[in-house]
mmCIF file of C-alpha atoms in Angstrom:
data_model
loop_
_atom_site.group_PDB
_atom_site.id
_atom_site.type_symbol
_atom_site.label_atom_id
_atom_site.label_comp_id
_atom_site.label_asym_id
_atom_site.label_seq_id
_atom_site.Cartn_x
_atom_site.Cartn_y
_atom_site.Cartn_z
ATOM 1 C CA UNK A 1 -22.601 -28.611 -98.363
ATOM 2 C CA UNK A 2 -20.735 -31.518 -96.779
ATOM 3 C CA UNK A 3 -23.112 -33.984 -97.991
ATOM 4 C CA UNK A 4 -23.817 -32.744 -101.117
ATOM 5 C CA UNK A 5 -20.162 -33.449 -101.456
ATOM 6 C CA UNK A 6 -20.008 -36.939 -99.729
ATOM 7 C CA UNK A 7 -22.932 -37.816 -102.150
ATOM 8 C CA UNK A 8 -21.156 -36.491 -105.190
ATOM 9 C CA UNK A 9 -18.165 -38.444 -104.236
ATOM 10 C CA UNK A 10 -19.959 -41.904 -103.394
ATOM 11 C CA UNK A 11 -21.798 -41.816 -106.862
ATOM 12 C CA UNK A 12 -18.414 -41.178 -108.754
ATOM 13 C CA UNK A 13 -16.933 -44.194 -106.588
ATOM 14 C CA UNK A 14 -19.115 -46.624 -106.609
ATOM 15 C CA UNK A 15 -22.214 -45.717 -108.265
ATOM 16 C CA UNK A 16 -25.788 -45.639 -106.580
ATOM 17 C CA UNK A 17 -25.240 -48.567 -104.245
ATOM 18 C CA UNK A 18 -21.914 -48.227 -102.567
ATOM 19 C CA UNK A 19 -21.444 -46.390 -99.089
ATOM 20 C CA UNK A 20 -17.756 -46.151 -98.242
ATOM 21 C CA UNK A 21 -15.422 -43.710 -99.908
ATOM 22 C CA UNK A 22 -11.714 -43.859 -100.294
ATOM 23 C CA UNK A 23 -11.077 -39.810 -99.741
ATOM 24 C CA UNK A 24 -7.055 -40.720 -99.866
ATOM 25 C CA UNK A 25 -7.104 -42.039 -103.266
ATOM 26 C CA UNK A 26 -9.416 -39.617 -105.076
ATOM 27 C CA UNK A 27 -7.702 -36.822 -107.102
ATOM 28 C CA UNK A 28 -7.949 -34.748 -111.015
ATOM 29 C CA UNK A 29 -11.176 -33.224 -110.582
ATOM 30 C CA UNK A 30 -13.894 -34.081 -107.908
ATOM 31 C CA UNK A 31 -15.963 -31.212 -108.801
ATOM 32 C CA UNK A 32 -15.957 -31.272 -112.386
ATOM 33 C CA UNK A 33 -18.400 -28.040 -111.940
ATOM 34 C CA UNK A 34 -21.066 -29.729 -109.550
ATOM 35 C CA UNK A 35 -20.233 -28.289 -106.076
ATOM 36 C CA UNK A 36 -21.329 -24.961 -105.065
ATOM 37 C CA UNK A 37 -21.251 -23.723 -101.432
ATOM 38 C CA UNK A 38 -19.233 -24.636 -98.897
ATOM 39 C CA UNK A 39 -17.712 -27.612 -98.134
ATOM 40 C CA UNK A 40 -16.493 -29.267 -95.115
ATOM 41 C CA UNK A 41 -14.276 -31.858 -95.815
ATOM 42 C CA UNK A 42 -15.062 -35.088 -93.564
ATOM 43 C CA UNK A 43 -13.011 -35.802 -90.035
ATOM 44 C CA UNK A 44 -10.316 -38.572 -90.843
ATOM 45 C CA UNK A 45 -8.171 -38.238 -94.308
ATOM 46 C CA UNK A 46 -4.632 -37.138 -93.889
ATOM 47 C CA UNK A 47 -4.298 -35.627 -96.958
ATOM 48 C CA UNK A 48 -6.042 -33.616 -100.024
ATOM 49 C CA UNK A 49 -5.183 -34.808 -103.269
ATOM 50 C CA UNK A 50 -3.748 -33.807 -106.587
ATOM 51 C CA UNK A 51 -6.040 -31.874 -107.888
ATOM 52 C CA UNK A 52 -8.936 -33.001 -105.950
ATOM 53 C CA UNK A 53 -10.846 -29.757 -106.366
ATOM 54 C CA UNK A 54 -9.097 -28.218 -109.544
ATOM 55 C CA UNK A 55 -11.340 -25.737 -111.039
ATOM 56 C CA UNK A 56 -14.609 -25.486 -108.911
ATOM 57 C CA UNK A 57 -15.584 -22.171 -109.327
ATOM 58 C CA UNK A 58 -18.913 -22.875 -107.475
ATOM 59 C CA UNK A 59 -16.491 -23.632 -103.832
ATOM 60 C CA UNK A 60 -17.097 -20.797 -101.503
ATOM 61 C CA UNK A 61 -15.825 -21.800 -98.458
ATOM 62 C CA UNK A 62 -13.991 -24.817 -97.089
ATOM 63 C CA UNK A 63 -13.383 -26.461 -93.826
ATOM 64 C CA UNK A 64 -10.523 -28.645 -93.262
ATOM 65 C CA UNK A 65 -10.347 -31.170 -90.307
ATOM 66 C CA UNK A 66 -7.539 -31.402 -88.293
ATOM 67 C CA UNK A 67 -7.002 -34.646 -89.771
ATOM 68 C CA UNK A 68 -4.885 -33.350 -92.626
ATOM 69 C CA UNK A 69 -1.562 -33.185 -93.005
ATOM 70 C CA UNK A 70 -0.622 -32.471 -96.413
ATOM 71 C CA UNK A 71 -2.717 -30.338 -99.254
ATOM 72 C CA UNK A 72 -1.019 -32.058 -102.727
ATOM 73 C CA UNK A 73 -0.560 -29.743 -105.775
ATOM 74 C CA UNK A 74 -3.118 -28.140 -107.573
ATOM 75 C CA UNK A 75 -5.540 -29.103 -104.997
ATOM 76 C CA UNK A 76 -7.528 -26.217 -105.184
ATOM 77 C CA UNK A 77 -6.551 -24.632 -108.202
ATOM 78 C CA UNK A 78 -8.695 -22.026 -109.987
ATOM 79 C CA UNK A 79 -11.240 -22.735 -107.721
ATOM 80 C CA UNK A 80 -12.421 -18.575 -107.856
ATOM 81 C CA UNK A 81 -15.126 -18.225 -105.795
ATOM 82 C CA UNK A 82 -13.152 -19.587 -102.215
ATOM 83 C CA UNK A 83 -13.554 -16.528 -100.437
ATOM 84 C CA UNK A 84 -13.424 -14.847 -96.686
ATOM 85 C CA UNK A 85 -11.092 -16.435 -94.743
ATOM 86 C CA UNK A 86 -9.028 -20.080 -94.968
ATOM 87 C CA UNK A 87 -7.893 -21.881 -92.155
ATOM 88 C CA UNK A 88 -4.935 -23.782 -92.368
ATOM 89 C CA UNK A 89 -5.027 -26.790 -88.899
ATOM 90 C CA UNK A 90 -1.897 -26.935 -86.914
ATOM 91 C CA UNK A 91 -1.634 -30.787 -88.574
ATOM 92 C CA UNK A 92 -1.172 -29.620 -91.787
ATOM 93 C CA UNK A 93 2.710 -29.281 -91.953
ATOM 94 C CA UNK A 94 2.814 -29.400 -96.252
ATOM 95 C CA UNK A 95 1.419 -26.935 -98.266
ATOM 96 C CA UNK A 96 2.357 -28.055 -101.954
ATOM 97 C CA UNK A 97 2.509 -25.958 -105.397
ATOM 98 C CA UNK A 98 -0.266 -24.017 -107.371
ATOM 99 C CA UNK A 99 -2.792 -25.363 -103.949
ATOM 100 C CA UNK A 100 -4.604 -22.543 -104.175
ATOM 101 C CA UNK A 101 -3.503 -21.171 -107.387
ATOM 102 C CA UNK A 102 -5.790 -18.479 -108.726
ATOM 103 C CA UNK A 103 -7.986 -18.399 -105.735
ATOM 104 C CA UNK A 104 -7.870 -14.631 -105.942
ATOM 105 C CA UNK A 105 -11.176 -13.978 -103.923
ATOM 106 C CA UNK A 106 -9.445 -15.001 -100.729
ATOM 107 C CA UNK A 107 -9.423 -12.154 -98.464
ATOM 108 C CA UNK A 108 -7.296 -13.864 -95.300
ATOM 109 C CA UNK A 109 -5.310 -17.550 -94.802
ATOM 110 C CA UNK A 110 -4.826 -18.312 -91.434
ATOM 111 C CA UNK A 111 -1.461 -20.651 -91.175
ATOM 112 C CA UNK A 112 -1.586 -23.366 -88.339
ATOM 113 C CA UNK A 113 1.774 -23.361 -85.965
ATOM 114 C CA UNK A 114 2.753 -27.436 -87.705
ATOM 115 C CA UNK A 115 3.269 -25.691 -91.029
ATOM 116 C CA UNK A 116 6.706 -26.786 -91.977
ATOM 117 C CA UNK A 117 6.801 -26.991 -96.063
ATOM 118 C CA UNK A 118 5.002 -24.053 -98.266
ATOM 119 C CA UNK A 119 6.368 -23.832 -102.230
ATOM 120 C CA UNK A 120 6.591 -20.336 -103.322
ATOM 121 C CA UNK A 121 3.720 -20.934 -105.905
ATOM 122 C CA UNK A 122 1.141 -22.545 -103.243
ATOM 123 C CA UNK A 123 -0.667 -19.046 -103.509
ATOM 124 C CA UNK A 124 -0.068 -17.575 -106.738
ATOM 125 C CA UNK A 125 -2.360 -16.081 -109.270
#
């Protein structure tokens, strides 16, 4: 859930007491196993990062705000249990490689008409 993940990333930020988090800088590993569900990524950053999600198995669905304009690298990667259907915004205009590398439960991606940049390994595996 959205604010299971908001929580998860304000206690790896700034502990117990902080309230603001810096989505644009965080990368290598935001799940490290702890999110199941979906998640809806919050209104605002203009880009996922490196690796944000690498390897969370437990991700089952994601919604990305029209806010985004660039998915880094391995942003996604092995995360196995993304399923149904992804939608891609019309602001997102870079897809970059290994996103959604091994998401092989994906049944449909849904590009948005701004897509300019895709690597040829953004959906392998």
């Amino acid at each position: 859930m959205a604010s299971t993940v908001t929580e998860l990333m304000r206690r790896r930020t700034m502990g117990t007491r902080g309230s603001s988090i810096d989505w644009e800088s965080m990368y290598n590993g935001l799940c490290l196993q702890t999110i199941s569900g979906d998640v809806v990524l919050p209104n605002g950053i203009t880009k996922i990062r490196y690796g944000l999600f690498y390897g969370c198995t437990g991700l089952t669905g994601l919604t990305i705000p029209s806010s985004v304009t660039v998915i880094e690298a391995y942003a996604f990667q092995e995360c196995s249990g993304l399923t149904g259907t992804l939608v891609i915004p019309d602001t997102v205009t870079t897809i970059n490689q290994a996103a959604f590398y091994n998401c092989t439960v994906l049944t449909s991606v849904t590009f948005g008409s701004g897509l300019t940049t895709i690597t040829t390994t953004a959906f392998s595996g």
